[in-house]
PDB file of C-alpha atoms and ligand atoms in Angstrom:
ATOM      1  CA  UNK Q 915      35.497 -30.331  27.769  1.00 45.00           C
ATOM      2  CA  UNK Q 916      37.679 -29.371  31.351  1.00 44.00           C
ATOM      3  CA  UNK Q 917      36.179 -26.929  33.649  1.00 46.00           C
ATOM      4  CA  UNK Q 918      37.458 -24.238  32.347  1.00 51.00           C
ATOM      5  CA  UNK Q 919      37.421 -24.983  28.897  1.00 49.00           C
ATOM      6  CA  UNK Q 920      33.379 -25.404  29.152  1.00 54.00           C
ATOM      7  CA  UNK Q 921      32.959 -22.119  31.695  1.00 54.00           C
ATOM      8  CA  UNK Q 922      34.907 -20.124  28.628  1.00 53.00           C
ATOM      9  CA  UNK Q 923      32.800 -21.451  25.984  1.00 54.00           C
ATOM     10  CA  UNK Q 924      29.124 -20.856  27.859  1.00 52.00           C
ATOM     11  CA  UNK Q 925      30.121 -17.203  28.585  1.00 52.00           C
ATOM     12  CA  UNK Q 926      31.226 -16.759  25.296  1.00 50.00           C
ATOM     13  CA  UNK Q 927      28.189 -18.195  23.761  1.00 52.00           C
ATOM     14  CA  UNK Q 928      26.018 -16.237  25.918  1.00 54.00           C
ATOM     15  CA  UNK Q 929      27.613 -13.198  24.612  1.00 78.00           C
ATOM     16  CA  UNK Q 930      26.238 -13.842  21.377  1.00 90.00           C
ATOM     17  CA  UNK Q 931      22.804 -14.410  20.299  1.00 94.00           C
ATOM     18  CA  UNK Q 932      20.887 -14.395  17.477  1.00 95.00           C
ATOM     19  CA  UNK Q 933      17.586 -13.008  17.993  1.00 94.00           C
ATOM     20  CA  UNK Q 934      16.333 -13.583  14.226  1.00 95.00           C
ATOM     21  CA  UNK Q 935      18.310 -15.051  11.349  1.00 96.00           C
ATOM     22  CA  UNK Q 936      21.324 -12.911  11.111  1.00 96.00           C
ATOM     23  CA  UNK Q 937      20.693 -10.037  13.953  1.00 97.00           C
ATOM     24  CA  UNK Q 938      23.140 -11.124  17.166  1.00 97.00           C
ATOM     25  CA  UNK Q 939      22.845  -9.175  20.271  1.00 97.00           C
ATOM     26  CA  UNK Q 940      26.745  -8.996  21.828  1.00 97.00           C
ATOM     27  CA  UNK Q 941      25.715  -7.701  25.359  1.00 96.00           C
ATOM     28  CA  UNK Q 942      27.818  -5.340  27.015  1.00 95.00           C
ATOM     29  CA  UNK Q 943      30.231  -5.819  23.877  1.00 96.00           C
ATOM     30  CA  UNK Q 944      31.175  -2.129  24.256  1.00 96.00           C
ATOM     31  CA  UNK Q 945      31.573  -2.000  27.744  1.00 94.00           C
ATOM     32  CA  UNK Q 946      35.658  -3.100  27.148  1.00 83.00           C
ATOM     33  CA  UNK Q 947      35.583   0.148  25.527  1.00 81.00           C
ATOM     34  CA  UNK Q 948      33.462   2.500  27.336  1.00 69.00           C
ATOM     35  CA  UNK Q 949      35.925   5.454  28.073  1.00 87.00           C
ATOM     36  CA  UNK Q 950      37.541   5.448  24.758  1.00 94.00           C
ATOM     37  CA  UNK Q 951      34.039   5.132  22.497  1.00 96.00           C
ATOM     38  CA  UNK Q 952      33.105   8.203  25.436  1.00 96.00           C
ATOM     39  CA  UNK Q 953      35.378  10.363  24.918  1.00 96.00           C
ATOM     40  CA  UNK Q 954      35.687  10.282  21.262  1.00 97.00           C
ATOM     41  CA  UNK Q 955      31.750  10.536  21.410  1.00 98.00           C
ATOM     42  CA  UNK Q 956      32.435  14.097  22.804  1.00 97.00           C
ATOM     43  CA  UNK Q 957      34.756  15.174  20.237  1.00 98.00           C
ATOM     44  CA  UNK Q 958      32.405  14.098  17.387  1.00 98.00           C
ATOM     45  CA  UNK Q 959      29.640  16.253  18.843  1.00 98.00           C
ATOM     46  CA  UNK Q 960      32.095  19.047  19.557  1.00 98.00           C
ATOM     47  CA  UNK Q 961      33.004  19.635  15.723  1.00 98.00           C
ATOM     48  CA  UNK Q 962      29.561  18.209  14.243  1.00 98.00           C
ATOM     49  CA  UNK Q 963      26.466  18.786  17.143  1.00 98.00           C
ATOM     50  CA  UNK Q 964      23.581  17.307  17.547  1.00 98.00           C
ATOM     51  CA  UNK Q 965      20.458  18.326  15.708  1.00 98.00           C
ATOM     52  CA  UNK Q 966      16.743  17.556  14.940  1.00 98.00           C
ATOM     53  CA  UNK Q 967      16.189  17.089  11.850  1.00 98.00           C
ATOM     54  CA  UNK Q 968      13.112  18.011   9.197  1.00 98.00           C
ATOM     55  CA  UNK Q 969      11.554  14.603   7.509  1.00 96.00           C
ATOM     56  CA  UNK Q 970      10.976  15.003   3.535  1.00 95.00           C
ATOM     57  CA  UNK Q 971       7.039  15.449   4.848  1.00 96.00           C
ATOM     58  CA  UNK Q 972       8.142  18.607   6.869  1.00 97.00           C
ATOM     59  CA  UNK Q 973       8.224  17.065  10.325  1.00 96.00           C
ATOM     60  CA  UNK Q 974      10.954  17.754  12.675  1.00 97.00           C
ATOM     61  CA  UNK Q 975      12.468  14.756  14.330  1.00 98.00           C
ATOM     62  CA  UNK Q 976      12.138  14.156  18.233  1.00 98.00           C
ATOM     63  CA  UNK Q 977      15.677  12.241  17.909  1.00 98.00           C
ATOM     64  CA  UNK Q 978      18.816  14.766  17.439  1.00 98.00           C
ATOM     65  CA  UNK Q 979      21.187  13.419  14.905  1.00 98.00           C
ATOM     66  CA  UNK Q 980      25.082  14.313  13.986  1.00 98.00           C
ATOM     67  CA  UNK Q 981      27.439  11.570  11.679  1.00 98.00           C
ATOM     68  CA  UNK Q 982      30.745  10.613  11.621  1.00 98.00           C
ATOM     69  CA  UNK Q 983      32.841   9.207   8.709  1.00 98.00           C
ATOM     70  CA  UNK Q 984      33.164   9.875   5.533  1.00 98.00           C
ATOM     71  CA  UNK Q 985      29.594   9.807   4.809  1.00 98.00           C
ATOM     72  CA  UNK Q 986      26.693  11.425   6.530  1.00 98.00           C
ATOM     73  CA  UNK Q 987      23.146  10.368   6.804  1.00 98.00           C
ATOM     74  CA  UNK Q 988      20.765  13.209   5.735  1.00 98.00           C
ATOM     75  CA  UNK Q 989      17.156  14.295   5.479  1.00 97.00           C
ATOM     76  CA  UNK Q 990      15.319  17.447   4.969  1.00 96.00           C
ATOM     77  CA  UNK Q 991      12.777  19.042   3.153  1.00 95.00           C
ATOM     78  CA  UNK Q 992      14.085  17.101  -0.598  1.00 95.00           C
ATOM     79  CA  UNK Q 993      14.546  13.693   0.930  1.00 95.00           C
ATOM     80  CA  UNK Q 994      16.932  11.378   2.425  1.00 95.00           C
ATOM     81  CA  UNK Q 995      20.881  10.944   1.519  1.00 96.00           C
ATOM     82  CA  UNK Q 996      24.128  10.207   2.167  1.00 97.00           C
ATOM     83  CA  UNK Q 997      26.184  13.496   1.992  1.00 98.00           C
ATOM     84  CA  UNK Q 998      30.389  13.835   3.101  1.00 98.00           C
ATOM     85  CA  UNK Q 999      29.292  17.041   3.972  1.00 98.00           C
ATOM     86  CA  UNK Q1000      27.949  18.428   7.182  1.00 98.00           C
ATOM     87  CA  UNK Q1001      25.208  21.210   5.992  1.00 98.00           C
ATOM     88  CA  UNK Q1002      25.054  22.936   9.130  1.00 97.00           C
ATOM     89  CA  UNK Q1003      28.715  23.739   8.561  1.00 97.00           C
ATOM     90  CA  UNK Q1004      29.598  23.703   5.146  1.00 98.00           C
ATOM     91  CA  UNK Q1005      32.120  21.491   6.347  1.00 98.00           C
ATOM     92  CA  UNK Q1006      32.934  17.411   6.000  1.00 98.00           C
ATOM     93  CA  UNK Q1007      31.767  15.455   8.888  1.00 98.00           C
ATOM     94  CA  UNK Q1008      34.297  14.820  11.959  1.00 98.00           C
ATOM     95  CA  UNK Q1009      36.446  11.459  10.640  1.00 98.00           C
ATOM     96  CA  UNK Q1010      35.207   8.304  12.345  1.00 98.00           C
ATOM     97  CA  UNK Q1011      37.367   7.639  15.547  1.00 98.00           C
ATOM     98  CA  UNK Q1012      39.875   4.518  15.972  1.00 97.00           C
ATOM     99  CA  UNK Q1013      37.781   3.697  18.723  1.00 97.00           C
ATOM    100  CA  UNK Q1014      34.579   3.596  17.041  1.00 98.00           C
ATOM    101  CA  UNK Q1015      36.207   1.827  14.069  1.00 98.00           C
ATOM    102  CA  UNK Q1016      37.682  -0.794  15.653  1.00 97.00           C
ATOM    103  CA  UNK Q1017      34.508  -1.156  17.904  1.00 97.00           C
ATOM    104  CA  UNK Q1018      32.292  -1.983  15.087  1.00 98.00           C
ATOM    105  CA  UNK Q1019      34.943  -3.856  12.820  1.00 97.00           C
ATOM    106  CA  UNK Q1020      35.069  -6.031  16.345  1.00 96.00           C
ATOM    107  CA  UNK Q1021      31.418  -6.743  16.495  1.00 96.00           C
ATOM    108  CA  UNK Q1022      30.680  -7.219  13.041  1.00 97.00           C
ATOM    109  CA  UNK Q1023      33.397 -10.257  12.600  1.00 96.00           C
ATOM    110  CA  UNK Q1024      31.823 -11.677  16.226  1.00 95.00           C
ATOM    111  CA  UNK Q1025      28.564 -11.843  14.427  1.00 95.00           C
ATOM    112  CA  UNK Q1026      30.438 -13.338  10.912  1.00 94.00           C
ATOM    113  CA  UNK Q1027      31.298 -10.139   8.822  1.00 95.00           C
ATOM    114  CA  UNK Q1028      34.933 -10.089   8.725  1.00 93.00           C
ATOM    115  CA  UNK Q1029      35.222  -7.393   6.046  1.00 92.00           C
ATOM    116  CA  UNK Q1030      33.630  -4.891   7.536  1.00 96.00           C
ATOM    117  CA  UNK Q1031      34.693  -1.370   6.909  1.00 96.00           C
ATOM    118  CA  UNK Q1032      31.935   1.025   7.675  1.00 98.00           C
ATOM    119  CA  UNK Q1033      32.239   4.607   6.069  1.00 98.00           C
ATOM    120  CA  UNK Q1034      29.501   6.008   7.818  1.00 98.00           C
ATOM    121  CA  UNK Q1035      28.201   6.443  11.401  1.00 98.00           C
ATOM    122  CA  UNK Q1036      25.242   8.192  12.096  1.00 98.00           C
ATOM    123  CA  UNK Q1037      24.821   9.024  15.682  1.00 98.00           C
ATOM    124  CA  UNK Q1038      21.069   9.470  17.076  1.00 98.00           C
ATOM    125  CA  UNK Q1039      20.396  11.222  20.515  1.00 98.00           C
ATOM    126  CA  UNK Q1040      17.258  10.179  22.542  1.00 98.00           C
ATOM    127  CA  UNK Q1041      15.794  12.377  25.444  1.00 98.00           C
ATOM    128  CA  UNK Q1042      13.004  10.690  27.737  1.00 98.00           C
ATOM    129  CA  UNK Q1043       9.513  11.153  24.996  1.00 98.00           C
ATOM    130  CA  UNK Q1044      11.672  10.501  21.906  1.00 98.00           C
ATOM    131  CA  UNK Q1045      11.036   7.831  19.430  1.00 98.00           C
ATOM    132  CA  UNK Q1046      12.241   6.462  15.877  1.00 97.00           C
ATOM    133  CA  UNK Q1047       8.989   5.322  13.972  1.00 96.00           C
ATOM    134  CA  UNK Q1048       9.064   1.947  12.044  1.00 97.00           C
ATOM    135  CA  UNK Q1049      11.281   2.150   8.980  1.00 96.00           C
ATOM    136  CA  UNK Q1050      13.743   0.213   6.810  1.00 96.00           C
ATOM    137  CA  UNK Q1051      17.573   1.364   5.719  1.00 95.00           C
ATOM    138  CA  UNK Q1052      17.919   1.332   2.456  1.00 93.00           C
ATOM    139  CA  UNK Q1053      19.734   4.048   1.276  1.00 91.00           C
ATOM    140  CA  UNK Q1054      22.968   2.469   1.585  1.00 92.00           C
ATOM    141  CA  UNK Q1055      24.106   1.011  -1.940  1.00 91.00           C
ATOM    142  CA  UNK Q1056      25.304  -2.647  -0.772  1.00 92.00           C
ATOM    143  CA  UNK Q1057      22.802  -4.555   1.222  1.00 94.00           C
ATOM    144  CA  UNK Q1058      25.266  -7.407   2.085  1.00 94.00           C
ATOM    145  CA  UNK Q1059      27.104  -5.230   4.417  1.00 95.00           C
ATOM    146  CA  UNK Q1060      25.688  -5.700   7.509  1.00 97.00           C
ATOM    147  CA  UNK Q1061      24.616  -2.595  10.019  1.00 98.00           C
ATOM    148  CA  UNK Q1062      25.926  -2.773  13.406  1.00 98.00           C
ATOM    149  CA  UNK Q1063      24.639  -0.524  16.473  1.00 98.00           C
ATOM    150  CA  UNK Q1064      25.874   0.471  19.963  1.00 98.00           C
ATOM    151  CA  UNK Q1065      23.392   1.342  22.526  1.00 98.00           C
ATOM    152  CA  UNK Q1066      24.768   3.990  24.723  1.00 97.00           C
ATOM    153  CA  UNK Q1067      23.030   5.678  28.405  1.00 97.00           C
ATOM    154  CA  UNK Q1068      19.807   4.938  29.232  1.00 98.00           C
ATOM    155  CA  UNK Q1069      17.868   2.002  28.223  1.00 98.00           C
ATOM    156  CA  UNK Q1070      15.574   1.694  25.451  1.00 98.00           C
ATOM    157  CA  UNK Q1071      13.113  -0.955  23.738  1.00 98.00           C
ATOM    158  CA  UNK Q1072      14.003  -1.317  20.391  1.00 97.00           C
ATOM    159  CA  UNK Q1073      10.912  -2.501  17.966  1.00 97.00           C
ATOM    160  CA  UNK Q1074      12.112  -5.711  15.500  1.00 97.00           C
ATOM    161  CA  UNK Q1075       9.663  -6.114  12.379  1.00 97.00           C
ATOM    162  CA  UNK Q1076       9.343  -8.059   9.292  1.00 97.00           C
ATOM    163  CA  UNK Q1077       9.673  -7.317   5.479  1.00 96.00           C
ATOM    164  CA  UNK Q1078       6.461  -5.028   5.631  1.00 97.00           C
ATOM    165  CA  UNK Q1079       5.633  -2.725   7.609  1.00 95.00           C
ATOM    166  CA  UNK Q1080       2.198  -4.263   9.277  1.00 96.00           C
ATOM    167  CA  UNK Q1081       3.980  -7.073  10.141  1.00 97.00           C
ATOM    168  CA  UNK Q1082       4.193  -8.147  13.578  1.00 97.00           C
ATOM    169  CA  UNK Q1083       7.023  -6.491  15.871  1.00 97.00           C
ATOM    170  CA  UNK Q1084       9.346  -8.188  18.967  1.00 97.00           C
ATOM    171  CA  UNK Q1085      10.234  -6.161  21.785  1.00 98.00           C
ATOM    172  CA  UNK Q1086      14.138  -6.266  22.272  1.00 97.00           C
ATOM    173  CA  UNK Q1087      15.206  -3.904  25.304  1.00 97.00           C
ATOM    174  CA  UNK Q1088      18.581  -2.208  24.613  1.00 98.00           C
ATOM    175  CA  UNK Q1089      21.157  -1.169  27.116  1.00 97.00           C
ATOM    176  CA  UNK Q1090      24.770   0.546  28.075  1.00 97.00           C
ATOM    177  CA  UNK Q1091      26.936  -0.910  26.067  1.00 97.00           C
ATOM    178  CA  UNK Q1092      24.775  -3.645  23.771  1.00 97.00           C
ATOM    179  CA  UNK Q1093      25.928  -4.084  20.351  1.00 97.00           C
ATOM    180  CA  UNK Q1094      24.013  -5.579  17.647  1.00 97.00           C
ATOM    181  CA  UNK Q1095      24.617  -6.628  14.330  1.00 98.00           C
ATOM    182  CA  UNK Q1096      22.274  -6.753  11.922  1.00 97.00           C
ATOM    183  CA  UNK Q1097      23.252  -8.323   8.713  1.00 96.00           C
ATOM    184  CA  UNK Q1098      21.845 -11.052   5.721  1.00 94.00           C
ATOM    185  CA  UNK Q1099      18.358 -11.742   6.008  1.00 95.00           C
ATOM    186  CA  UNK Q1100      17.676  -9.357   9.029  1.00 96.00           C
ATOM    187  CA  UNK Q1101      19.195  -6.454   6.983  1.00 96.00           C
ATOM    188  CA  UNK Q1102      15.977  -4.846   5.322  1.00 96.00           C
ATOM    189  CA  UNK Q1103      13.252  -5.652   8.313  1.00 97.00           C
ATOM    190  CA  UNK Q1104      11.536  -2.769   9.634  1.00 98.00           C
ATOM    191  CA  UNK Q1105      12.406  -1.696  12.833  1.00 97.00           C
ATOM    192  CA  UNK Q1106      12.365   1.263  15.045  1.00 98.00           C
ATOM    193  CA  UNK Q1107      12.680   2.551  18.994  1.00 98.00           C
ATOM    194  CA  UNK Q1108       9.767   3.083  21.121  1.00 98.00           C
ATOM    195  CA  UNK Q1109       9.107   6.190  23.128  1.00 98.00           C
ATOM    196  CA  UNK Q1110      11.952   6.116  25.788  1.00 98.00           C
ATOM    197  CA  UNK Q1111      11.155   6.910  29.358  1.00 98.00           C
ATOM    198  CA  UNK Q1112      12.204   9.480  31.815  1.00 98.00           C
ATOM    199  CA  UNK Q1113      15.389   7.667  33.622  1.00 98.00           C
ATOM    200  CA  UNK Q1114      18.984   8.887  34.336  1.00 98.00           C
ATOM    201  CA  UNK Q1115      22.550   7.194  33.669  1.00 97.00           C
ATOM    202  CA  UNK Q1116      25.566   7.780  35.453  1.00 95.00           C
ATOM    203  CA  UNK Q1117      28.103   8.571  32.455  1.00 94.00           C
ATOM    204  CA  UNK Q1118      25.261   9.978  30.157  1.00 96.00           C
ATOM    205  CA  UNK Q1119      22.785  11.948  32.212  1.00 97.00           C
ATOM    206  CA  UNK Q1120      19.070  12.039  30.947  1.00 98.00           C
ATOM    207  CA  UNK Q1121      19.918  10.677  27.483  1.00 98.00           C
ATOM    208  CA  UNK Q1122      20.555   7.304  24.764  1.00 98.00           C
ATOM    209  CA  UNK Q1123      23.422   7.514  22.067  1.00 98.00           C
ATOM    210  CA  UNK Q1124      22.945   4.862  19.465  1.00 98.00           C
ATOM    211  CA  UNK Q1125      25.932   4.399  17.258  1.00 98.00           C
ATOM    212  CA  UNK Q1126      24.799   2.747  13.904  1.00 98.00           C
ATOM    213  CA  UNK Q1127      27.931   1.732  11.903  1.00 98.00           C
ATOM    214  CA  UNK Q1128      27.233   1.224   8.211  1.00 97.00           C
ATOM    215  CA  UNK Q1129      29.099   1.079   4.107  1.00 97.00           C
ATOM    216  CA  UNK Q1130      26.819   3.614   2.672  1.00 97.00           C
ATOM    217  CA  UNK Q1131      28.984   4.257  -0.458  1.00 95.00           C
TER     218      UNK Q1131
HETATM  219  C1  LIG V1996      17.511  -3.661  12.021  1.00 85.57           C
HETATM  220  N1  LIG V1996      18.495   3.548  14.811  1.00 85.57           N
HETATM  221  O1  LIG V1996      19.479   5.066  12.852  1.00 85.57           O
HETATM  222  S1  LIG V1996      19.720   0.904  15.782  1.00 85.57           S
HETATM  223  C2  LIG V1996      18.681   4.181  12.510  1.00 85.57           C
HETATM  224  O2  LIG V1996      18.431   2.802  18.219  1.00 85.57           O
HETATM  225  C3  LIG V1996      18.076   3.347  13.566  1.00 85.57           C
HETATM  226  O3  LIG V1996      18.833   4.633  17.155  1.00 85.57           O
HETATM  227  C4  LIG V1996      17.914   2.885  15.941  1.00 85.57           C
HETATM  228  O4  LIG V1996      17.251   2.537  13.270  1.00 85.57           O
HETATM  229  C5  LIG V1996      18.448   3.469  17.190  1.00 85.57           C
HETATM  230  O5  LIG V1996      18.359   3.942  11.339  1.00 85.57           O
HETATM  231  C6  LIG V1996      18.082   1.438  15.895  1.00 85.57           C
HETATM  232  C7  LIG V1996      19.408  -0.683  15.297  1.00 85.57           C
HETATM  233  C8  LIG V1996      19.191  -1.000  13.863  1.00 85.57           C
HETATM  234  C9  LIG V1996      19.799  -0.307  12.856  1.00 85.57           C
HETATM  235  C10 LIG V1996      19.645  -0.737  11.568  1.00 85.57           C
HETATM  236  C11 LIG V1996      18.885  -1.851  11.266  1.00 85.57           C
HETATM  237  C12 LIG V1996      18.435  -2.078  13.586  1.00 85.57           C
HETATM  238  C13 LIG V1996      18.268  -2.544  12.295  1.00 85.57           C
HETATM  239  C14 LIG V1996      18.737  -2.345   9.944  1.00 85.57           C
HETATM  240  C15 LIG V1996      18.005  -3.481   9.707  1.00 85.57           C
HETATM  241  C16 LIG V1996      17.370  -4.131  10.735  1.00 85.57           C
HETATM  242 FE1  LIG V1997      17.236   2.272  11.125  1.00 85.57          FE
END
C-alpha cells in the first residue's frame, strides 16, 4: 500500500479494537461530536433530571440515573423495567436527540451492527466514590442487538467479566469521548465500574456521563 494509503489504514485500525470477542473500544469516537452530544446532554437532564435510584433490595444507588428515548430503564422497590414513562414526572421520557442517535447508530455499524436502532438510552451520572456493582443486562427482549456506551468527563475503570459472576474481571480504563460496543458473545458478560476517583474535567466538572444506547422493546 502508498504512504498514505497505509498511514489511513493503521489509524483507522487503531481506532477500533476488540478487547474480547465482540466488545470494540472506538477511542475518542465521540470526540467529532462533543458539543452537539453536550448540549443535547443538557436538555435531556433539563426535562428528565438526574436521580438515585432505590434497588429492588431497598438500596439507594450511588450513580444518579435519567433516560432518553422511548423507553426508560427503571428500578425501585418492585424490580427492574423498561417503562416510556418518566415516574418522577408522570410524563414520557425526553425523545432521544439526533445527535445521540446518530452517535450510536455510527458506532454500532463501526463495530459490525448496521441495523442498529436503539429505543432506549439510559444515562448514568458518576461523582468521585460512585460505583456500578457487577451485573448483567438482560432486561432488554432481543439479545442480538448489541449495547453501545459513551464515556463522558472524567475517567473511569470499567470492570469486564465472564458469563458468571465469580469469574475473573479485566480492567479497561474509560475516557472523554470512548465508545464501546458491546454486542454477540460479549453481550451477557458481567460487568460493572469501579469506585471513581476524585478528579476534575474541563467541560464536565467533578463528574462521568455514560451514555448506554440499547433496543429494549
Ligand atoms: C458489557 N453502565 O448502565 S457501560 C449500565 O459505565 C452499565 O455506566 C456502565 O453497565 C457505565 O448497565 C457501563 C458499558 C456496558 C454496558 C452494557 C454492557 C458494558 C457492557 C453489556 C454487556 C457487556
Ligand atoms: Fe450494564
Amino acid at each position: 500500500m502508498s504512504g498514505v494509503g497505509s498511514l489511513f489504514a493503521e489509524t483507522h485500525e487503531a481506532a477500533r479494537e476488540e478487547i474480547a470477542p465482540g466488545a470494540f473500544v472506538l477511542r475518542g469516537f465521540a470526540l467529532s461530536m462533543g458539543t452537539a452530544v453536550l448540549g443535547a446532554l443538557r436538555e435531556v437532564t433539563a426535562a428528565a433530571p438526574f436521580r438515585n435510584m432505590v434497588t429492588p433490595g431497598g438500596y439507594r444507588m450511588s450513580v444518579a440515573m435519567t433516560n432518553c428515548g422511548a423507553l426508560g430503564w427503571v428500578t425501585d422497590r418492585n424490580g427492574y423495567r423498561y417503562d416510556s414513562v418518566d415516574p418522577e414526572s408522570g410524563k414520557k421520557w425526553p425523545a432521544m436527540p439526533g445527535a445521540f442517535r446518530e452517535l450510536a447508530e455510527r458506532a454500532a455499524a463501526e463495530a459490525g451492527f448496521r441495523e442498529f436502532r436503539p429505543d432506549a438510552c439510559l444515562i448514568n451520572r458518576y461523582e468521585p466514590e460512585a460505583k456500578l456493582s457487577l451485573h448483567q443486562d438482560k432486561d432488554e427482549r432481543d439479545f442480538t442487538q448489541p449495547i453501545v456506551s459513551v464515556s463522558l468527563g472524567i475517567p473511569a475503570i470499567f470492570l469486564f467479566g465472564g458469563f458468571v459472576r465469580g469469574d475473573k474481571t479485566q480492567r479497561v480504563p474509560l475516557e472523554h469521548g470512548d465508545v464501546v460496543v458491546w454486542g454477540g458473545p460479549a453481550r451477557l458478560r458481567y460487568h460493572g465500574v469501579m469506585t471513581l476517583k476524585e478528579d476534575e474535567h474541563p467541560l464536565l466538572g467533578r463528574m462521568r456521563v455514560n451514555l448506554t444506547f440499547r433496543t429494549a422493546g
